[in-house]
Coordinates of C-alpha atoms in Angstrom, one line a residue:
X28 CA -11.4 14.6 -17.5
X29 CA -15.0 13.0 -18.7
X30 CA -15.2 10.9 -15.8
X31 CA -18.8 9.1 -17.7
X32 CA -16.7 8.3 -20.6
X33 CA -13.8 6.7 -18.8
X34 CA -16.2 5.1 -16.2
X35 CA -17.6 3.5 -19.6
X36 CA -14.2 2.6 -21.0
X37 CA -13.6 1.1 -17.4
X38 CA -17.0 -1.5 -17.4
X39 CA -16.0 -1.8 -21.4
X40 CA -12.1 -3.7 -20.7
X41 CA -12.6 -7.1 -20.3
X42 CA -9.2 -7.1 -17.7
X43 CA -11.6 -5.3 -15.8
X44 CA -14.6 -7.7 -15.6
X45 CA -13.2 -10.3 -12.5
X46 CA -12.8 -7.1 -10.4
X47 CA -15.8 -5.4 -10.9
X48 CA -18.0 -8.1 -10.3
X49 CA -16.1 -8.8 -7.2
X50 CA -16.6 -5.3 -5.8
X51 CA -20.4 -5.6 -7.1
X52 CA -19.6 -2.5 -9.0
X53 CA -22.7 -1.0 -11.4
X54 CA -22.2 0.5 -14.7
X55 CA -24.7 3.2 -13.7
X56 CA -22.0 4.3 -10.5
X57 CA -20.1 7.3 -10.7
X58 CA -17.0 7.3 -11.2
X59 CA -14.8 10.0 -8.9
X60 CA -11.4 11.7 -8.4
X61 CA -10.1 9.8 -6.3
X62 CA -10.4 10.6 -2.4
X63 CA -8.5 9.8 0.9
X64 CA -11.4 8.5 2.9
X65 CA -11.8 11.9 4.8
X66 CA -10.5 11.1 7.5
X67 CA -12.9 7.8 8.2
X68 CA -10.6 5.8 6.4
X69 CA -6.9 5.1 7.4
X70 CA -6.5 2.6 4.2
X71 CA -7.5 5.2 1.6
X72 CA -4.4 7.5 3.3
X73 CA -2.0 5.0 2.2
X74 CA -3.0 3.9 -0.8
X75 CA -3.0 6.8 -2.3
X76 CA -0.7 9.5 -0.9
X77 CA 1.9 6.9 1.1
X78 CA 2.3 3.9 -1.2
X79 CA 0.6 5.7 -4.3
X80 CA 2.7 8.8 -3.8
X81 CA 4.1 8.2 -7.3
X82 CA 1.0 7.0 -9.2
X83 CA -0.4 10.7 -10.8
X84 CA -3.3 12.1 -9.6
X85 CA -5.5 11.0 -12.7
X86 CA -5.0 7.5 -11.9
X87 CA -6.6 7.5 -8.6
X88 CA -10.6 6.9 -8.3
X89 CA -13.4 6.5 -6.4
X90 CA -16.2 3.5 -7.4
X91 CA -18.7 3.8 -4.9
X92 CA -16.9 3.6 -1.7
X93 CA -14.5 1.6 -3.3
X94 CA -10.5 3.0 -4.2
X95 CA -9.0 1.9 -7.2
X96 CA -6.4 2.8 -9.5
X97 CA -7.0 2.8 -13.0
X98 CA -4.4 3.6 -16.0
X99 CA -6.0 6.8 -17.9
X100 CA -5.1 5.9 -21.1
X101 CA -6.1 2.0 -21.1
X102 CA -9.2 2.2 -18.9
X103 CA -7.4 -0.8 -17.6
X104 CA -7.8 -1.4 -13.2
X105 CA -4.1 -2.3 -12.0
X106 CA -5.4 -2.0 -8.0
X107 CA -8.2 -1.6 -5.7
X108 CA -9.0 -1.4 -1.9
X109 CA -11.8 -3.6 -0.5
X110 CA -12.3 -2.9 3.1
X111 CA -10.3 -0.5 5.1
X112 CA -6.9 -2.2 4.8
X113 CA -6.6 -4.7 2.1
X114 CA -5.0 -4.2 -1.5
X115 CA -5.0 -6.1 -4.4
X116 CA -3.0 -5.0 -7.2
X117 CA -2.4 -6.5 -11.1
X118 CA 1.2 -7.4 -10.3
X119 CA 4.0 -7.2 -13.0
X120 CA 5.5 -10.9 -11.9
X121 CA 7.9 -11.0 -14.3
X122 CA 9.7 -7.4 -12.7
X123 CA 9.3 -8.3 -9.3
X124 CA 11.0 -11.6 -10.4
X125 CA 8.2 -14.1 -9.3
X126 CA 5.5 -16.6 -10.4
X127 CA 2.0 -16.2 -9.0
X128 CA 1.2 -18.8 -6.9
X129 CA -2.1 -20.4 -5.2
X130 CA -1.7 -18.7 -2.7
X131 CA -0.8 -15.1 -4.1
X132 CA -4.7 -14.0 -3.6
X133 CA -5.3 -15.4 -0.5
X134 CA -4.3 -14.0 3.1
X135 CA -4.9 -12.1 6.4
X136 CA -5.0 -8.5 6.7
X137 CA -6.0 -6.0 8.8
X138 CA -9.8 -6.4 7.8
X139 CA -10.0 -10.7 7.9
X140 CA -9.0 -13.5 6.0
X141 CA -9.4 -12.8 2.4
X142 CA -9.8 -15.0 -0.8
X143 CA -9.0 -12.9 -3.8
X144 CA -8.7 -16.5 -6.0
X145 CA -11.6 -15.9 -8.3
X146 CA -9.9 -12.6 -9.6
X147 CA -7.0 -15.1 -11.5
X148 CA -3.1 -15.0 -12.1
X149 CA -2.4 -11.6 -12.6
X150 CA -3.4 -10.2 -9.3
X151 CA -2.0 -10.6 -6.0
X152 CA -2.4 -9.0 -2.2
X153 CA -0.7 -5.9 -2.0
X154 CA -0.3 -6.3 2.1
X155 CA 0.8 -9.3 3.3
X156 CA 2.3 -10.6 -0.5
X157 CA 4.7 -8.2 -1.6
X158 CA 7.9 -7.1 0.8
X159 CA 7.1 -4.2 3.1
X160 CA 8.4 -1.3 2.3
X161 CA 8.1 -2.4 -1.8
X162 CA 4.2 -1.5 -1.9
X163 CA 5.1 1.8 -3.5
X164 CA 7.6 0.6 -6.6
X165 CA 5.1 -2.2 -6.6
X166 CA 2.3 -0.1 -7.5
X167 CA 4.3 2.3 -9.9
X168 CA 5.4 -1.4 -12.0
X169 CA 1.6 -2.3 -12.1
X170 CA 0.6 1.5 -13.6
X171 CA 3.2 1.1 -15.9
X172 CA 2.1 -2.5 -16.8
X173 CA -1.1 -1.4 -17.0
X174 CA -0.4 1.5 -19.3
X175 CA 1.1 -0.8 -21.6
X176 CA -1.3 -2.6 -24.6
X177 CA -2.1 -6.1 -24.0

């Protein structure tokens, strides 16, 4: 995989702008395969091989110290980690039968109270939003969404 190439498809999608200007992210970064946090970071762990056990392996990166999943094909972000313990994912609303609301963005987790508003409709808090024990289907709907074209 050209990681350049997709990191430049990545900054390229406009889905992607909200996101990466939230996470402060900089074109010139590398992009990486995707990593568990070595050991330092308990979050990373279950993003990617507990509730992301279904996502494949070339949809899991590393921005920086940031986690994020990113469909191969459409360059397009459908989640990210920002902390330790919080996820934010592009939520298919229409299969997990809901409407975003207000408050879909904004929350506690395990890191501190979080305000994800700025990042718009399609997103939503992983942890803390979406039933426990659905993170994983959850995050297999939003690859697949995100695999889709517009």
């Amino acid at each position: 995989m050209d990681f350049d190439a997709l990191r430049d498809r990545v900054f390229a999608h406009p889905d992607n702008a909200a996101v990466l200007a939230w996470l402060e992210a900089e074109p010139s970064v590398e992009l990486k395969r995707g990593t568990d946090g070595y050991g330092y970071d308990e979050g990373a762990t279950v993003f990617f091989r507990e509730w992301g056990r279904r996502i494949p392996e070339d949809a899991k990166f590393d921005l920086s110290y940031h986690h994020l999943m990113i469909h191969p094909v459409t360059a397009r972000i459908f989640a990210f980690q920002h902390g330790r313990f919080t996820f934010v994912l592009r939520r298919d609303w229409a299969r997990a039968g809901e409407v975003p609301g207000d408050d879909a963005r904004v929350g506690y987790t395990l890191d501190a109270s979080v305000d994800f508003s700025e990042l718009g409709d399609p997103w939503c808090l992983l942890n803390g939003r979406v039933g426990e024990g659905d993170e994983g289907d959850e995050l297999l709907w939003a690859w697949e969404l995100a695999g889709r074209d517009p």
